[in-house]
Short mmCIF file of C-alpha atoms in Angstrom, two decimals:
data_model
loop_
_atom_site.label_atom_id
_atom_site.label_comp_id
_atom_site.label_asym_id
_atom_site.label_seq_id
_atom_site.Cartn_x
_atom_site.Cartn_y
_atom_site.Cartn_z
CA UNK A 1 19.32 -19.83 0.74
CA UNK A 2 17.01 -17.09 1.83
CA UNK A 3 15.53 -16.53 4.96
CA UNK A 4 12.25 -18.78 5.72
CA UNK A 5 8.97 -17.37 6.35
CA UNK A 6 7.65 -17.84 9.46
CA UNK A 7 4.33 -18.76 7.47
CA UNK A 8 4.17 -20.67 4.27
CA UNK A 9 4.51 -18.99 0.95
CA UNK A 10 1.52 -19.96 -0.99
CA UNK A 11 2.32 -20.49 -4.78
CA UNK A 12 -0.79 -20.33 -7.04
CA UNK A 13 -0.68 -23.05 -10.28
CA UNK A 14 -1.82 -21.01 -12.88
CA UNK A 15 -3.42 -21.90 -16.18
CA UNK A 16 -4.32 -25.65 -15.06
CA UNK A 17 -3.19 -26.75 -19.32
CA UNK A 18 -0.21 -24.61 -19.31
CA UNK A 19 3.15 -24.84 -17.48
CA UNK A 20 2.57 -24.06 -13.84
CA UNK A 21 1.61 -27.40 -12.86
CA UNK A 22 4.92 -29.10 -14.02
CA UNK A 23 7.01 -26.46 -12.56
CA UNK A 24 5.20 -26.75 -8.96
CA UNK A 25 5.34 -30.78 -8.92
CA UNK A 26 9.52 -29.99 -10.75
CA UNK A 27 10.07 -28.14 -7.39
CA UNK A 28 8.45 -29.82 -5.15
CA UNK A 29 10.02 -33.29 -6.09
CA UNK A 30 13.48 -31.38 -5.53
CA UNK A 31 12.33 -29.41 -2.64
CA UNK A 32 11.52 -25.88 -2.13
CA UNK A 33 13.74 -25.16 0.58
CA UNK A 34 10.84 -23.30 2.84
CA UNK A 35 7.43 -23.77 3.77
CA UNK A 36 5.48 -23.51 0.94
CA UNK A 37 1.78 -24.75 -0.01
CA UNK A 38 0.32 -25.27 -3.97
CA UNK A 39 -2.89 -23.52 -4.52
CA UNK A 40 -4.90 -26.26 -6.72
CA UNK A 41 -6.14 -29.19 -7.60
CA UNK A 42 -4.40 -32.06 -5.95
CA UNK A 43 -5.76 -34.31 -8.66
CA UNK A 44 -4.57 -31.99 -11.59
CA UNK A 45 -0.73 -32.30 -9.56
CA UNK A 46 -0.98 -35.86 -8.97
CA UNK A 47 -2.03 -36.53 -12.66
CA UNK A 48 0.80 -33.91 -13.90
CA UNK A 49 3.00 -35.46 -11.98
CA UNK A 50 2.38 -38.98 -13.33
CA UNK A 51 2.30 -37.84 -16.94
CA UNK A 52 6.15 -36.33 -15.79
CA UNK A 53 7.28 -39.38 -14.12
CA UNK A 54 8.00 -37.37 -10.99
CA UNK A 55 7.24 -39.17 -7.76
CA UNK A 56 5.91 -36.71 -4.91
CA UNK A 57 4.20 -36.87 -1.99
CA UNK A 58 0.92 -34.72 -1.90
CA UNK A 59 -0.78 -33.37 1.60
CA UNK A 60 -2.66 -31.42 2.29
CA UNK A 61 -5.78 -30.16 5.08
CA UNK A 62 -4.06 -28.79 8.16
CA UNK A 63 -0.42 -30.26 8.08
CA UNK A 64 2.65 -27.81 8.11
CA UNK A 65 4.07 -27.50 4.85
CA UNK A 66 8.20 -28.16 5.21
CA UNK A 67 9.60 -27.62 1.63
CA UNK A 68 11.59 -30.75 1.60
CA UNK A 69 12.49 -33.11 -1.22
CA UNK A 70 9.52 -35.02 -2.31
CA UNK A 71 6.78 -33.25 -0.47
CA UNK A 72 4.06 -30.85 -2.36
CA UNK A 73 1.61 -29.26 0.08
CA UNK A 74 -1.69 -28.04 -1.45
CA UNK A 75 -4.28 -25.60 -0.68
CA UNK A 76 -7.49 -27.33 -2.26
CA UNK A 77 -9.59 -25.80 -4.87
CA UNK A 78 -11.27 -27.95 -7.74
CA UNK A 79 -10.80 -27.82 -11.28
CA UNK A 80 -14.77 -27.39 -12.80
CA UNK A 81 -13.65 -29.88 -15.94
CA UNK A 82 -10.76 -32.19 -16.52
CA UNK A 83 -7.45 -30.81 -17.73
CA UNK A 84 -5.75 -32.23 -20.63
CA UNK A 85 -1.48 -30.56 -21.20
CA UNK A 86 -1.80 -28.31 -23.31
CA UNK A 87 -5.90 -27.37 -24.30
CA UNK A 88 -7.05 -24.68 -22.82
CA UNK A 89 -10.57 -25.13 -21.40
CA UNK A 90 -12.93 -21.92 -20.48
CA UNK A 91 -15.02 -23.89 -18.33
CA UNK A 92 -11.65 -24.02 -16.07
CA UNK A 93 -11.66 -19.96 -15.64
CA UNK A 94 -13.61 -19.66 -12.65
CA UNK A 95 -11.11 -22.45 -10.90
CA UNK A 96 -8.15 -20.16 -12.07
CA UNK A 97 -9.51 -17.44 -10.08
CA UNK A 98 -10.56 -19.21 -7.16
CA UNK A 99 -7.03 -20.52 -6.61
CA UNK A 100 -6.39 -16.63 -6.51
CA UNK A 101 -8.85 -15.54 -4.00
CA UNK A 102 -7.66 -18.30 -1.83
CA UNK A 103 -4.13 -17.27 -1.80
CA UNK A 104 -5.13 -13.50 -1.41
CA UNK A 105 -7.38 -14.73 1.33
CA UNK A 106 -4.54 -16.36 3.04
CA UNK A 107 -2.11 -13.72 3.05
CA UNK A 108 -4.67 -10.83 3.79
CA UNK A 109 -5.17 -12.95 6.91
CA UNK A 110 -1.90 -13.68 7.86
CA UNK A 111 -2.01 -17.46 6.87
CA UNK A 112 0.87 -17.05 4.26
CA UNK A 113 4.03 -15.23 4.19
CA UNK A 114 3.21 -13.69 0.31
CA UNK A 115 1.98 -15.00 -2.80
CA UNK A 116 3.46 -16.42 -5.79
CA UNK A 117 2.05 -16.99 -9.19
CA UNK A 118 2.71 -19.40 -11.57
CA UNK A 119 1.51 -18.05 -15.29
CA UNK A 120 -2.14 -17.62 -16.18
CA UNK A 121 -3.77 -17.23 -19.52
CA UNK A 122 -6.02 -13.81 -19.61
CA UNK A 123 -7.16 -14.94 -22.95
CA UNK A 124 -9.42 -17.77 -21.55
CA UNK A 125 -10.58 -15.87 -18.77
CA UNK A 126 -11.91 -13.96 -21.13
CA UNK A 127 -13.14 -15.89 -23.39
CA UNK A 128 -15.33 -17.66 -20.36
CA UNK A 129 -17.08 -14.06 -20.11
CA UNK A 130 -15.25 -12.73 -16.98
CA UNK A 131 -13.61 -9.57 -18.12
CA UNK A 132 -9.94 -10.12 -16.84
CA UNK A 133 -6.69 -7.53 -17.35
CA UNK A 134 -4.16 -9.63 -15.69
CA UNK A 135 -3.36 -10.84 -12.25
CA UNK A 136 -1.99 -7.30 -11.16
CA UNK A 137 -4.85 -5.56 -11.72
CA UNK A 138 -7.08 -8.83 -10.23
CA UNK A 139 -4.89 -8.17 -6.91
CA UNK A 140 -5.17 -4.33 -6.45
CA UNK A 141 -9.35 -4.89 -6.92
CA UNK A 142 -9.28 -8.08 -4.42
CA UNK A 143 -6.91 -5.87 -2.02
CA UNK A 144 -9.01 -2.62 -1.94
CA UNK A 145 -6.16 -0.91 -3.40
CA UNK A 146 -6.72 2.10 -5.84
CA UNK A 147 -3.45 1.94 -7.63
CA UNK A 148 -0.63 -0.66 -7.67
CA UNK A 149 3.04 -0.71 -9.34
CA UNK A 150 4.04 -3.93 -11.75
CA UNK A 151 7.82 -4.28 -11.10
CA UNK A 152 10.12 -6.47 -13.08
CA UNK A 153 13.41 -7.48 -11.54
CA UNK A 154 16.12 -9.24 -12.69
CA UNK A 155 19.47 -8.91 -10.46
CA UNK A 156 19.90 -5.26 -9.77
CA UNK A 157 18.11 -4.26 -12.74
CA UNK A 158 14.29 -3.21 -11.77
CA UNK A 159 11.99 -2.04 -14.38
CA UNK A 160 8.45 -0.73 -13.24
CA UNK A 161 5.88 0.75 -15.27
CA UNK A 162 3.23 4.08 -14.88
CA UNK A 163 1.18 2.37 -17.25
CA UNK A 164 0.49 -1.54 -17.92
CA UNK A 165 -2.23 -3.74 -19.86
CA UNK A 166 -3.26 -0.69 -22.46
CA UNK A 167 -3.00 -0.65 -26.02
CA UNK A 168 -0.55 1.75 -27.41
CA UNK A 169 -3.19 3.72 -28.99
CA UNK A 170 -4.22 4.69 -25.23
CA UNK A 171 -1.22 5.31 -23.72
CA UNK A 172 -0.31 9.05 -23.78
CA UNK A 173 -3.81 9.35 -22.55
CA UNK A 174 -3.29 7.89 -19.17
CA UNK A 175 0.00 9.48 -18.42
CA UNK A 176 -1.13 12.69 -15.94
CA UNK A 177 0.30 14.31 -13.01
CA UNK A 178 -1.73 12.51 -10.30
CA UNK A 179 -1.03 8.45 -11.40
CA UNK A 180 2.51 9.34 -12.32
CA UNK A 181 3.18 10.76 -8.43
CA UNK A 182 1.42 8.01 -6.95
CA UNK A 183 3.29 5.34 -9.29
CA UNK A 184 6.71 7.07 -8.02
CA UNK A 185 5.46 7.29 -4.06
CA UNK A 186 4.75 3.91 -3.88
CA UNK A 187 8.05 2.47 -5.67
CA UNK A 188 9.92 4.72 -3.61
CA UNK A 189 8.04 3.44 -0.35
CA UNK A 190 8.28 0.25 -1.55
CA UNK A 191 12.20 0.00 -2.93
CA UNK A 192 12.84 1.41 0.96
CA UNK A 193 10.65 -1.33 3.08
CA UNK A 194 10.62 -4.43 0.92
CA UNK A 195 14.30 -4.03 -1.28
CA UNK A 196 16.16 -2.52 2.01
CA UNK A 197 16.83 0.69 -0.23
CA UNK A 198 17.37 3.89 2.37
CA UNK A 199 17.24 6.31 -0.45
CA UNK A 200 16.54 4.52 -4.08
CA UNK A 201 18.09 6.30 -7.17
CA UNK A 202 15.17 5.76 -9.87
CA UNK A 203 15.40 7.37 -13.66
CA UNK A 204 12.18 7.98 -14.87
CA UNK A 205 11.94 7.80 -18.42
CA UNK A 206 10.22 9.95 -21.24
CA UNK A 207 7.37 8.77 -23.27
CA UNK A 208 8.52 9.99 -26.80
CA UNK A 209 11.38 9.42 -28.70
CA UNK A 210 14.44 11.47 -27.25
CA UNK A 211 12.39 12.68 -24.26
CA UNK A 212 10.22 14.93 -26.41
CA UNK A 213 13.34 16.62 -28.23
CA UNK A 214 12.27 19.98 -25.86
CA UNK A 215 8.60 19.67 -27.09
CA UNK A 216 9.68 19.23 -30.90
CA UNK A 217 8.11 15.42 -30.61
CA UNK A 218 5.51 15.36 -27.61
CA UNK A 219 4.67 17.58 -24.86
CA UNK A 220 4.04 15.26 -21.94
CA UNK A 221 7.64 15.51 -20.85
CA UNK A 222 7.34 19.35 -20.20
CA UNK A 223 3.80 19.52 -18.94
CA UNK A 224 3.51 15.70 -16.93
CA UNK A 225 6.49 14.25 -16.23
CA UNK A 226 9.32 16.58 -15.20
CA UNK A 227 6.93 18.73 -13.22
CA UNK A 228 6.29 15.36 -11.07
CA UNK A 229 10.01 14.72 -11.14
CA UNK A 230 10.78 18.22 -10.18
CA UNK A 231 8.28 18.17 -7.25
CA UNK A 232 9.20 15.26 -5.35
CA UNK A 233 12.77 15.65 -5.92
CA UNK A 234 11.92 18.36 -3.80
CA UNK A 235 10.20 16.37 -1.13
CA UNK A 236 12.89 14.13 -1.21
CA UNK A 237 13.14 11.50 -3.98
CA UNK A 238 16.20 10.65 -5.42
CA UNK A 239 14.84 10.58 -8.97
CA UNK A 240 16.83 11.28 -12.60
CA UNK A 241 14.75 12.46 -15.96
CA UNK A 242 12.96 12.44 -17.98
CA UNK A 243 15.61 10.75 -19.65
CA UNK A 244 15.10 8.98 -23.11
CA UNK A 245 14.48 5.30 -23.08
CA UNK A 246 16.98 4.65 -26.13
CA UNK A 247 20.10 5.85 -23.66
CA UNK A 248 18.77 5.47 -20.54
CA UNK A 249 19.56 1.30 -20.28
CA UNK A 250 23.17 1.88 -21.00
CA UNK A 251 25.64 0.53 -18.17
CA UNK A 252 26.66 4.32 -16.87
CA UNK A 253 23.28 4.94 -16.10
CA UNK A 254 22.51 1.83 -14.86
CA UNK A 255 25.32 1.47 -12.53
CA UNK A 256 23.87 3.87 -10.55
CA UNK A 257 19.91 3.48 -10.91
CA UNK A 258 18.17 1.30 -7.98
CA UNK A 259 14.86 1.17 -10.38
CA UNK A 260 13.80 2.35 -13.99
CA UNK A 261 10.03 3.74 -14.23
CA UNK A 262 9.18 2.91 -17.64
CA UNK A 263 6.30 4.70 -19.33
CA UNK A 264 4.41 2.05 -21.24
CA UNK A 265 4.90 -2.01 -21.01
CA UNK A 266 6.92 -2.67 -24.06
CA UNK A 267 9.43 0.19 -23.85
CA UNK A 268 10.94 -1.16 -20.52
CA UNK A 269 10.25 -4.73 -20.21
CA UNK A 270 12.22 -6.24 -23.64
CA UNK A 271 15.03 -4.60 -22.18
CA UNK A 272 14.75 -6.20 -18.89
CA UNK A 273 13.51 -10.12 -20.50
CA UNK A 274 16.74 -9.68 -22.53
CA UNK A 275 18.98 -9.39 -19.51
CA UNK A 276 17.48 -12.12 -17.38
CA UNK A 277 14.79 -14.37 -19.09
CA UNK A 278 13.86 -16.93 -17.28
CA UNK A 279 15.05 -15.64 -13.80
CA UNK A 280 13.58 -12.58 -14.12
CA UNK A 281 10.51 -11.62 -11.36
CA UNK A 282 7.43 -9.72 -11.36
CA UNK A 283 6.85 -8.23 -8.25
CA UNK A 284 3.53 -6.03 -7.66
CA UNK A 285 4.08 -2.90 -5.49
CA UNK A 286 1.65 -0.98 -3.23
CA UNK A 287 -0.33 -4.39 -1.79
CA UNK A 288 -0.90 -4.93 1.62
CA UNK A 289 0.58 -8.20 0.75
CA UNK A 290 3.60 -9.96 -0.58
CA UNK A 291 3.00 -10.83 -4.28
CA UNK A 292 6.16 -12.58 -6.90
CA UNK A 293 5.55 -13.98 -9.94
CA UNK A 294 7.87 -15.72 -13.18
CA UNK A 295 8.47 -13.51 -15.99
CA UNK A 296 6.96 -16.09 -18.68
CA UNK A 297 3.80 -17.35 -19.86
CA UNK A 298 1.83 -20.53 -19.88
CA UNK A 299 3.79 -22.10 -22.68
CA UNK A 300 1.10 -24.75 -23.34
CA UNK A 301 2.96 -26.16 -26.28
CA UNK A 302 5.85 -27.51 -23.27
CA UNK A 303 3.10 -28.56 -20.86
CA UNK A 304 3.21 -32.50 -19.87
CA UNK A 305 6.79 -32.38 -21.52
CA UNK A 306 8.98 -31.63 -18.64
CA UNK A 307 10.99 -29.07 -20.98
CA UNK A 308 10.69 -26.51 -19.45
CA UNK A 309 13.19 -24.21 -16.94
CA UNK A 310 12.11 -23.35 -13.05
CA UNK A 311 14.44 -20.83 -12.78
CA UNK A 312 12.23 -17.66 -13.35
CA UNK A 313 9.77 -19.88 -10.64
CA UNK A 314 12.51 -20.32 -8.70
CA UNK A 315 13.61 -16.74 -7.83
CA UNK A 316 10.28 -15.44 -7.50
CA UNK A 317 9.83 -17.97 -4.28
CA UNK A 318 13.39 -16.24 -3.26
CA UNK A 319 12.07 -12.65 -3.64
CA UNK A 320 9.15 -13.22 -2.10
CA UNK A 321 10.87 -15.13 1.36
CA UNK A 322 13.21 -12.39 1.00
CA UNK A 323 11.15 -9.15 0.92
CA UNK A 324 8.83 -10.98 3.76
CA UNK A 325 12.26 -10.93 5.87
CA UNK A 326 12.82 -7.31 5.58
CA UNK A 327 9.30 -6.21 6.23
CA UNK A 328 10.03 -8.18 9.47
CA UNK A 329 13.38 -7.24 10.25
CA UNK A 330 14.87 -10.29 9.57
CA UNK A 331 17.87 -10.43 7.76
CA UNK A 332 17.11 -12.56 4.34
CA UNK A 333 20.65 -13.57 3.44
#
């Protein structure tokens, strides 16, 4: 069992017709094991809870979360229309966010330990008119931040990414010198104070097949990346590449690596889902907060049928206790 926060960890329910519901009243009726408080609508948990046949106990207002069996905390914010399992409403959109702010709120202020997200549906969002890219982006823009790192994790393997929510078409654009070193600073900073990692080993990958074959298939490997690589290498980063994607996920690589920096979205992450879906974590890098979330989406088609698998939910509560431990010297075993 990790280490508990000396605050709660507040876990935000997500897309109110999707999965996140079910999995916060799953865990709450067997117990989270620390201090940790829903962000939502009591009445959409109660009536979620019902439609499960799960018997919990919701508080909420000023009492002290605990985390044991049967208890479900909850941070308060109302749904704007009622929530059937499964149909998505846009009307619901502005409650979605809300339930962010509050739990950014919280933790900027020192009220919660971190953040954890249960899965949202950017669709909706934007189908309700509010341009949305995704919760990472959402947090760097609530947090003041100029540029964050999204971080999959699943055991020792760690997969970030330079770029995130583009289309492929825009890719190569937004691969330059500047985002690329920032991108490596701050999973290098981060890898040290929140993964207890005195000097991380990451392999940066190439963006075209076989690294750019020397230029013969793409020059942003010789003009972007390996001067970045070859600069803070020399400021002290213990980095390895450009190396191509299709060999770089082999065990002998691996065995070695603390962290993968993947160019683009989809040439790192079905490597990492295969390894660990459904107890993999997303972890966003470079907030002045904690922030964890599952590796899965709303699956509305499993909502109200208590099919579904806390595990990914599960170890995102872990890493986030955890990596509040080290930033406070605690030890999180």
């Amino acid at each position: 069992m990790s280490a508990h926060p000396e605050q709660p960890l507040a876990l935000t329910a997500g897309e109110p017709a999707g999965i996140g519901p079910d999995l916060c009243v799953m865990l709450a009726a067997r117990g989270f094991g620390r201090p940790v408080t829903v962000v939502a609508d009591p009445d959409l948990l109660a009536s979620r809870a019902a439609t499960l046949g799960i018997e919990v106990s919701i508080k909420a207002g000023s009492q002290a979360p605990t985390g044991a069996a049967g208890e479900l905390h909850v941070t308060p914010v109302r749904l704007a229309s009622r929530v059937r399992p499964g149909q998505l409403d846009p009307a619901n959109a502005p409650y979605i966010l809300a339930t962010l702010d509050a739990a950014i709120e919280g933790c900027l202020q020192g009220r919660f330990a971190g953040m954890v997200t249960a899965p949202l549906h950017k669709g909706i969002i934007n189908d309700a008119g509010i341009p949305f890219s995704g919760h990472t982006e959402y947090l760097a823009e609530c947090c003041n931040v100029q540029r964050v790192v999204m971080m999959l994790a699943a055991g020792n393997l760690r997969v970030a990414l330079a770029t995130t929510h583009l289309p492929l078409r825009q890719v190569a654009d937004a691969i330059n010198r500047d985002d690329l070193r920032t991108t490596l600073g701050i999973l290098d900073a981060d890898l040290r104070q929140k993964f207890a990692l005195p000097s991380p080993k990451i392999v940066v990958l190439g963006l075209n097949p076989h690294a750019g074959e020397g230029g013969h298939l793409g020059g942003e490997e010789i003009s972007i990346i390996s001067p970045v690589i070859d600069s803070l290498r020399a400021e002290g980063m213990n980095l390895l590449g450009p190396l191509p994607a299709d060999t770089a996920f082999t065990p002998r690589v691996l065995a070695s690596t603390d962290a993968v920096l993947a160019m683009y979205h989809d040439q790192g992450l079905p490597v990492l889902k295969h390894a660990g879906f459904g107890s993999a974590v997303n972890v966003t890098l470079g907030l002045p907060i904690i922030r964890t979330s599952v590796d899965h989406g709303t699956a509305l088609e499993l909502a109200g049928t208590g099919d579904v698998d806390t595990g990914s939910l599960d170890a995102a509560l872990d890493m986030a206790a955890d990596m509040h431990a080290r930033c406070h010297g605690m030890d999180p075993s």
